[in-house]
Amino acid sequence: MLGFASCSDDEGSTNPTTPGGSTMADNVAGIYDSQIAVSINGNDLQPSNYAVEITKSSDTEIKFTLRDFSITDPSGMTLDLGTIELDGVKIAKVDSAYSFATVDTLSLAIFGGEPLPVPIDFSGSFTDTTIDANIDINFGETMVIVVDINGTKRGTSEGGDQPSEPELTMAQEIAGDYASNIAVTINSSEPIVSENTVHITAVSAEVVNLALNNFVITDPTSGAEIAPGDIVLENVPLMRDSLGISFMASDTLMLAVVPGMDPLPVPVEAMGNVNGDVLDAHFDIDFMNGAMAIAVEIDGQKN
């Protein structure tokens, strides 16, 4: 459960309604285009831009969300912390600002390991248009990460100009569902055409999961079904090139050839790119050591 560093009556008001009739949570809710400065064990890293989401939990409580948060240290090593979400954060009116201070324990993973319970200290303040916040992420004696957030609510600015959009990561750019035309050949046969949806989900700034679920091929001549099922490639790295955002991955998946058959280890290779909202991809599925080679051409449009 989230804790809150309480304030005495002369330090701040917890009256949920402001003079305009809206609640404190209503006043601070929004998306904040933010510059985020990070230090690891006291060593400052290059600042980066993120969109911070503040949503209303109750009249006096908010939910803070920082999605797909990753840190790259000077050696080039990337720490993928995923989405940091703190719910039920109490806010109090202090003069013309809104303050908050809370502690929580989140399940976070680093270096690809298993998620661990990690203490989080979160404190700061809002004005009607800005957030100034600090997150301490304490991995014990191993690592302490300090995150400083300075953001402006989207659609407002103190100078009258609209704030610039935060730079999206490659994974955020291409994440989504792609309605796709799929052409399948089996051992260089005539293409079998069908429709399906390819799902791309962000894992970190430059890594995604690719999923082609409920994949079934029906032979138009015999009516026989080949049903590999869900084809999911995890932790696929991305790179930006002349084609857009490209990917290449290979893995061995447990897939079934026909319904009711026990799954077998099957090598799967995938390559492709996303340019704007268009997905162009190719999967090779090698059943039975080449006895059945399935090639899948995917032409998708983001929904």
Short mmCIF file of C-alpha atoms in Angstrom, two decimals:
data_model
loop_
_atom_site.label_atom_id
_atom_site.label_comp_id
_atom_site.label_asym_id
_atom_site.label_seq_id
_atom_site.Cartn_x
_atom_site.Cartn_y
_atom_site.Cartn_z
CA MET A 1 0.00 0.00 0.00
CA LEU A 2 1.24 3.47 -0.79
CA GLY A 3 2.26 5.67 2.10
CA PHE A 4 2.06 9.46 2.30
CA ALA A 5 4.18 11.91 4.23
CA SER A 6 1.38 13.76 5.97
CA CYS A 7 1.20 17.52 6.37
CA SER A 8 -0.17 19.47 9.31
CA ASP A 9 -3.06 21.89 8.73
CA ASP A 10 -0.75 24.88 8.48
CA GLU A 11 1.49 23.09 5.97
CA GLY A 12 -1.17 22.28 3.40
CA SER A 13 -4.85 21.76 2.74
CA THR A 14 -6.37 18.42 1.83
CA ASN A 15 -9.76 19.96 0.97
CA PRO A 16 -10.46 18.20 -2.35
CA THR A 17 -12.39 21.08 -3.95
CA THR A 18 -10.61 24.16 -5.28
CA PRO A 19 -12.27 27.59 -5.60
CA GLY A 20 -13.20 26.89 -9.23
CA GLY A 21 -15.23 23.83 -8.24
CA SER A 22 -12.83 21.25 -9.64
CA THR A 23 -10.88 18.84 -7.45
CA MET A 24 -7.15 18.95 -6.83
CA ALA A 25 -6.71 15.77 -8.84
CA ASP A 26 -8.67 17.28 -11.74
CA ASN A 27 -6.36 20.29 -11.76
CA VAL A 28 -3.13 18.32 -12.08
CA ALA A 29 -4.33 15.46 -14.31
CA GLY A 30 -2.86 15.45 -17.80
CA ILE A 31 0.16 14.51 -19.88
CA TYR A 32 3.39 16.32 -19.06
CA ASP A 33 6.10 16.63 -21.70
CA SER A 34 9.12 16.18 -19.46
CA GLN A 35 12.88 16.36 -19.42
CA ILE A 36 14.19 13.61 -17.18
CA ALA A 37 17.66 13.76 -15.62
CA VAL A 38 19.05 10.55 -14.14
CA SER A 39 21.97 9.72 -11.89
CA ILE A 40 23.23 6.25 -10.98
CA ASN A 41 25.17 6.07 -7.71
CA GLY A 42 25.74 9.82 -7.97
CA ASN A 43 26.95 9.80 -11.58
CA ASP A 44 24.88 12.04 -13.85
CA LEU A 45 23.67 10.69 -17.20
CA GLN A 46 22.48 12.45 -20.33
CA PRO A 47 18.93 13.85 -19.90
CA SER A 48 16.14 12.39 -22.01
CA ASN A 49 12.55 13.28 -22.90
CA TYR A 50 9.46 11.33 -21.87
CA ALA A 51 5.73 11.87 -21.59
CA VAL A 52 4.58 11.56 -17.96
CA GLU A 53 0.93 10.64 -17.45
CA ILE A 54 -1.04 11.87 -14.42
CA THR A 55 -4.56 10.51 -14.01
CA LYS A 56 -7.16 10.99 -11.28
CA SER A 57 -7.56 8.17 -8.75
CA SER A 58 -9.86 10.12 -6.42
CA ASP A 59 -10.50 13.78 -5.60
CA THR A 60 -7.24 13.94 -3.63
CA GLU A 61 -5.23 11.10 -5.19
CA ILE A 62 -3.49 10.59 -8.51
CA LYS A 63 -1.82 7.84 -10.51
CA PHE A 64 1.65 8.53 -11.94
CA THR A 65 2.78 6.59 -15.03
CA LEU A 66 6.17 6.68 -16.76
CA ARG A 67 6.04 4.19 -19.65
CA ASP A 68 8.86 2.15 -21.19
CA PHE A 69 11.52 3.82 -19.05
CA SER A 70 15.09 2.92 -19.91
CA ILE A 71 18.48 4.33 -18.93
CA THR A 72 21.71 4.17 -20.93
CA ASP A 73 24.89 4.58 -18.90
CA PRO A 74 28.15 6.09 -20.28
CA SER A 75 29.44 2.61 -21.21
CA GLY A 76 26.46 2.12 -23.54
CA MET A 77 24.72 -0.42 -21.30
CA THR A 78 20.94 -0.01 -21.23
CA LEU A 79 18.87 -0.64 -18.11
CA ASP A 80 15.26 -1.34 -19.08
CA LEU A 81 13.04 -0.60 -16.10
CA GLY A 82 9.77 -0.89 -18.02
CA THR A 83 6.73 1.07 -16.87
CA ILE A 84 6.88 2.79 -13.49
CA GLU A 85 3.37 3.23 -12.12
CA LEU A 86 2.43 4.64 -8.71
CA ASP A 87 -1.27 4.75 -7.83
CA GLY A 88 -3.13 6.35 -4.94
CA VAL A 89 -0.57 9.15 -4.49
CA LYS A 90 -2.10 11.73 -2.15
CA ILE A 91 -1.75 15.42 -3.00
CA ALA A 92 -2.21 18.47 -0.78
CA LYS A 93 -2.64 22.18 -1.56
CA VAL A 94 0.30 24.27 -0.37
CA ASP A 95 -0.04 27.96 -1.25
CA SER A 96 -0.49 27.99 -5.06
CA ALA A 97 1.01 24.54 -5.63
CA TYR A 98 0.08 20.89 -4.97
CA SER A 99 2.60 18.76 -3.13
CA PHE A 100 2.99 15.01 -2.73
CA ALA A 101 5.32 12.53 -1.05
CA THR A 102 4.86 8.78 -1.06
CA VAL A 103 6.75 5.52 -0.74
CA ASP A 104 6.01 2.21 -2.41
CA THR A 105 7.64 -1.06 -3.41
CA LEU A 106 7.58 -2.00 -7.09
CA SER A 107 8.63 -5.17 -8.87
CA LEU A 108 11.45 -4.16 -11.25
CA ALA A 109 14.00 -6.12 -13.25
CA ILE A 110 17.45 -5.10 -14.48
CA PHE A 111 19.95 -6.78 -16.79
CA GLY A 112 17.28 -9.23 -17.94
CA GLY A 113 16.98 -10.82 -14.51
CA GLU A 114 13.93 -11.77 -12.53
CA PRO A 115 11.87 -8.85 -11.16
CA LEU A 116 12.80 -7.87 -7.61
CA PRO A 117 10.90 -5.84 -4.99
CA VAL A 118 12.49 -2.37 -5.06
CA PRO A 119 11.71 0.51 -2.65
CA ILE A 120 10.58 3.71 -4.41
CA ASP A 121 10.47 7.21 -2.91
CA PHE A 122 8.39 9.65 -4.97
CA SER A 123 7.96 13.31 -4.05
CA GLY A 124 7.48 16.70 -5.66
CA SER A 125 4.93 19.31 -6.58
CA PHE A 126 2.60 20.55 -9.30
CA THR A 127 1.50 23.97 -10.38
CA ASP A 128 -1.49 24.24 -12.70
CA THR A 129 0.84 23.71 -15.67
CA THR A 130 4.05 22.02 -14.45
CA ILE A 131 5.43 19.04 -12.56
CA ASP A 132 8.67 19.02 -10.57
CA ALA A 133 9.28 15.57 -9.13
CA ASN A 134 11.95 13.24 -7.82
CA ILE A 135 12.00 9.43 -7.83
CA ASP A 136 14.56 7.49 -5.78
CA ILE A 137 14.86 3.84 -6.91
CA ASN A 138 16.89 1.90 -4.38
CA PHE A 139 18.37 -1.42 -5.49
CA GLY A 140 20.21 -1.63 -2.18
CA GLU A 141 24.01 -1.47 -2.02
CA THR A 142 24.21 -2.42 -5.70
CA MET A 143 22.64 0.65 -7.26
CA VAL A 144 20.67 3.77 -6.38
CA ILE A 145 18.95 5.54 -9.27
CA VAL A 146 17.72 9.12 -8.83
CA VAL A 147 15.28 10.45 -11.41
CA ASP A 148 14.51 14.19 -11.62
CA ILE A 149 11.43 15.15 -13.65
CA ASN A 150 10.65 18.64 -14.93
CA GLY A 151 7.64 18.82 -17.21
CA THR A 152 4.99 21.08 -18.71
CA LYS A 153 1.39 19.97 -19.10
CA ARG A 154 0.55 19.34 -22.72
CA GLY A 155 -1.53 22.17 -24.19
CA THR A 156 -0.19 24.78 -21.77
CA SER A 157 2.98 26.78 -21.27
CA GLU A 158 4.04 29.70 -19.17
CA GLY A 159 5.28 31.62 -22.22
CA GLY A 160 2.18 31.06 -24.34
CA ASP A 161 3.83 28.69 -26.82
CA GLN A 162 2.80 25.08 -27.13
CA PRO A 163 5.36 22.68 -25.66
CA SER A 164 7.22 20.47 -28.07
CA GLU A 165 6.21 16.83 -28.34
CA PRO A 166 8.53 14.45 -26.48
CA GLU A 167 10.67 12.27 -28.69
CA LEU A 168 9.21 8.78 -28.93
CA THR A 169 11.41 5.74 -28.66
CA MET A 170 11.59 3.40 -31.65
CA ALA A 171 9.53 0.84 -29.77
CA GLN A 172 6.85 3.41 -28.93
CA GLU A 173 6.73 4.53 -32.57
CA ILE A 174 5.89 1.10 -33.96
CA ALA A 175 3.96 -0.49 -31.08
CA GLY A 176 0.40 -1.39 -32.00
CA ASP A 177 -1.83 -3.82 -33.89
CA TYR A 178 -1.37 -4.21 -37.64
CA ALA A 179 -4.24 -5.55 -39.76
CA SER A 180 -2.32 -7.67 -42.24
CA ASN A 181 -2.66 -9.48 -45.52
CA ILE A 182 -0.65 -12.68 -45.20
CA ALA A 183 0.64 -14.77 -48.10
CA VAL A 184 1.95 -18.22 -47.15
CA THR A 185 3.93 -20.64 -49.26
CA ILE A 186 4.70 -24.23 -48.22
CA ASN A 187 7.76 -25.74 -49.87
CA SER A 188 7.54 -23.07 -52.61
CA SER A 189 3.87 -23.83 -53.38
CA GLU A 190 1.42 -21.28 -54.76
CA PRO A 191 0.71 -18.61 -52.11
CA ILE A 192 -2.19 -19.16 -49.71
CA VAL A 193 -3.63 -15.75 -48.84
CA SER A 194 -5.37 -14.90 -45.56
CA GLU A 195 -5.83 -12.07 -43.07
CA ASN A 196 -4.60 -11.79 -39.50
CA THR A 197 -3.35 -9.22 -37.01
CA VAL A 198 0.28 -8.75 -36.06
CA HIS A 199 0.80 -7.37 -32.56
CA ILE A 200 3.90 -5.33 -31.72
CA THR A 201 4.44 -4.45 -28.06
CA ALA A 202 7.20 -2.29 -26.61
CA VAL A 203 9.56 -4.01 -24.17
CA SER A 204 12.04 -1.15 -23.87
CA ALA A 205 13.18 1.82 -25.94
CA GLU A 206 14.72 -0.30 -28.71
CA VAL A 207 13.21 -3.75 -28.10
CA VAL A 208 9.76 -5.18 -28.95
CA ASN A 209 7.80 -8.42 -28.94
CA LEU A 210 6.24 -9.62 -32.22
CA ALA A 211 3.14 -11.81 -32.13
CA LEU A 212 1.12 -13.51 -34.85
CA ASN A 213 -1.62 -15.26 -32.88
CA ASN A 214 -3.95 -18.08 -33.91
CA PHE A 215 -1.97 -18.69 -37.08
CA VAL A 216 -3.74 -21.31 -39.21
CA ILE A 217 -3.07 -22.27 -42.83
CA THR A 218 -5.80 -24.00 -44.81
CA ASP A 219 -4.77 -25.85 -47.96
CA PRO A 220 -7.24 -24.60 -50.63
CA THR A 221 -7.08 -27.92 -52.50
CA SER A 222 -7.42 -30.52 -49.74
CA GLY A 223 -8.93 -28.36 -47.00
CA ALA A 224 -6.32 -29.71 -44.57
CA GLU A 225 -5.22 -27.38 -41.78
CA ILE A 226 -1.72 -26.60 -40.59
CA ALA A 227 -2.09 -24.85 -37.24
CA PRO A 228 1.15 -23.57 -35.70
CA GLY A 229 -0.94 -21.47 -33.28
CA ASP A 230 0.67 -18.45 -31.62
CA ILE A 231 3.99 -17.37 -33.11
CA VAL A 232 5.62 -15.02 -30.61
CA LEU A 233 9.16 -13.67 -30.91
CA GLU A 234 10.29 -11.91 -27.75
CA ASN A 235 12.95 -9.25 -27.16
CA VAL A 236 13.42 -8.36 -30.82
CA PRO A 237 15.99 -5.54 -31.24
CA LEU A 238 15.22 -2.55 -33.45
CA MET A 239 17.39 -0.33 -35.62
CA ARG A 240 16.61 2.79 -37.63
CA ASP A 241 17.68 2.73 -41.29
CA SER A 242 16.65 3.92 -44.75
CA LEU A 243 13.62 1.59 -44.68
CA GLY A 244 12.24 3.04 -41.44
CA ILE A 245 12.55 1.01 -38.24
CA SER A 246 13.86 -2.46 -39.04
CA PHE A 247 14.15 -5.70 -37.11
CA MET A 248 15.71 -9.13 -37.49
CA ALA A 249 15.31 -12.02 -35.08
CA SER A 250 15.46 -15.78 -34.78
CA ASP A 251 14.33 -18.23 -32.12
CA THR A 252 13.22 -21.82 -31.62
CA LEU A 253 9.54 -22.02 -30.73
CA MET A 254 7.35 -24.92 -29.62
CA LEU A 255 4.80 -25.23 -32.44
CA ALA A 256 2.35 -27.88 -33.66
CA VAL A 257 2.02 -28.87 -37.30
CA VAL A 258 -1.61 -30.00 -37.16
CA PRO A 259 -4.36 -29.58 -34.52
CA GLY A 260 -3.98 -32.09 -31.69
CA MET A 261 -0.35 -32.83 -32.41
CA ASP A 262 2.23 -32.35 -29.67
CA PRO A 263 4.30 -29.19 -30.19
CA LEU A 264 7.79 -29.59 -31.63
CA PRO A 265 10.82 -27.29 -31.42
CA VAL A 266 10.75 -25.29 -34.66
CA PRO A 267 13.30 -22.69 -35.84
CA VAL A 268 11.63 -19.37 -36.73
CA GLU A 269 13.31 -16.40 -38.38
CA ALA A 270 11.76 -12.97 -38.88
CA MET A 271 12.87 -9.80 -40.58
CA GLY A 272 11.10 -6.67 -41.71
CA ASN A 273 10.49 -3.01 -41.14
CA VAL A 274 7.86 -0.48 -40.16
CA ASN A 275 7.66 2.77 -42.12
CA GLY A 276 5.04 5.11 -40.75
CA ASP A 277 1.98 2.93 -40.19
CA VAL A 278 2.99 0.23 -42.69
CA LEU A 279 4.49 -3.13 -41.68
CA ASP A 280 6.45 -5.18 -44.22
CA ALA A 281 7.73 -8.45 -42.76
CA HIS A 282 8.82 -11.98 -43.65
CA PHE A 283 8.78 -15.07 -41.41
CA ASP A 284 10.50 -18.39 -42.19
CA ILE A 285 9.17 -21.40 -40.23
CA ASP A 286 11.24 -24.56 -40.68
CA PHE A 287 9.22 -27.62 -39.67
CA MET A 288 10.88 -31.04 -39.45
CA ASN A 289 14.39 -29.99 -40.47
CA GLY A 290 13.35 -28.59 -43.81
CA ALA A 291 10.76 -31.23 -44.71
CA MET A 292 8.14 -28.48 -44.49
CA ALA A 293 9.40 -24.95 -45.08
CA ILE A 294 6.75 -22.29 -44.52
CA ALA A 295 7.40 -18.75 -45.77
CA VAL A 296 5.09 -16.00 -44.53
CA GLU A 297 4.90 -12.60 -46.24
CA ILE A 298 3.14 -9.92 -44.18
CA ASP A 299 1.78 -6.61 -45.46
CA GLY A 300 0.19 -4.76 -42.56
CA GLN A 301 -1.42 -1.42 -41.73
CA LYS A 302 -1.56 -0.12 -38.15
CA ASN A 303 -5.11 0.06 -36.80
#
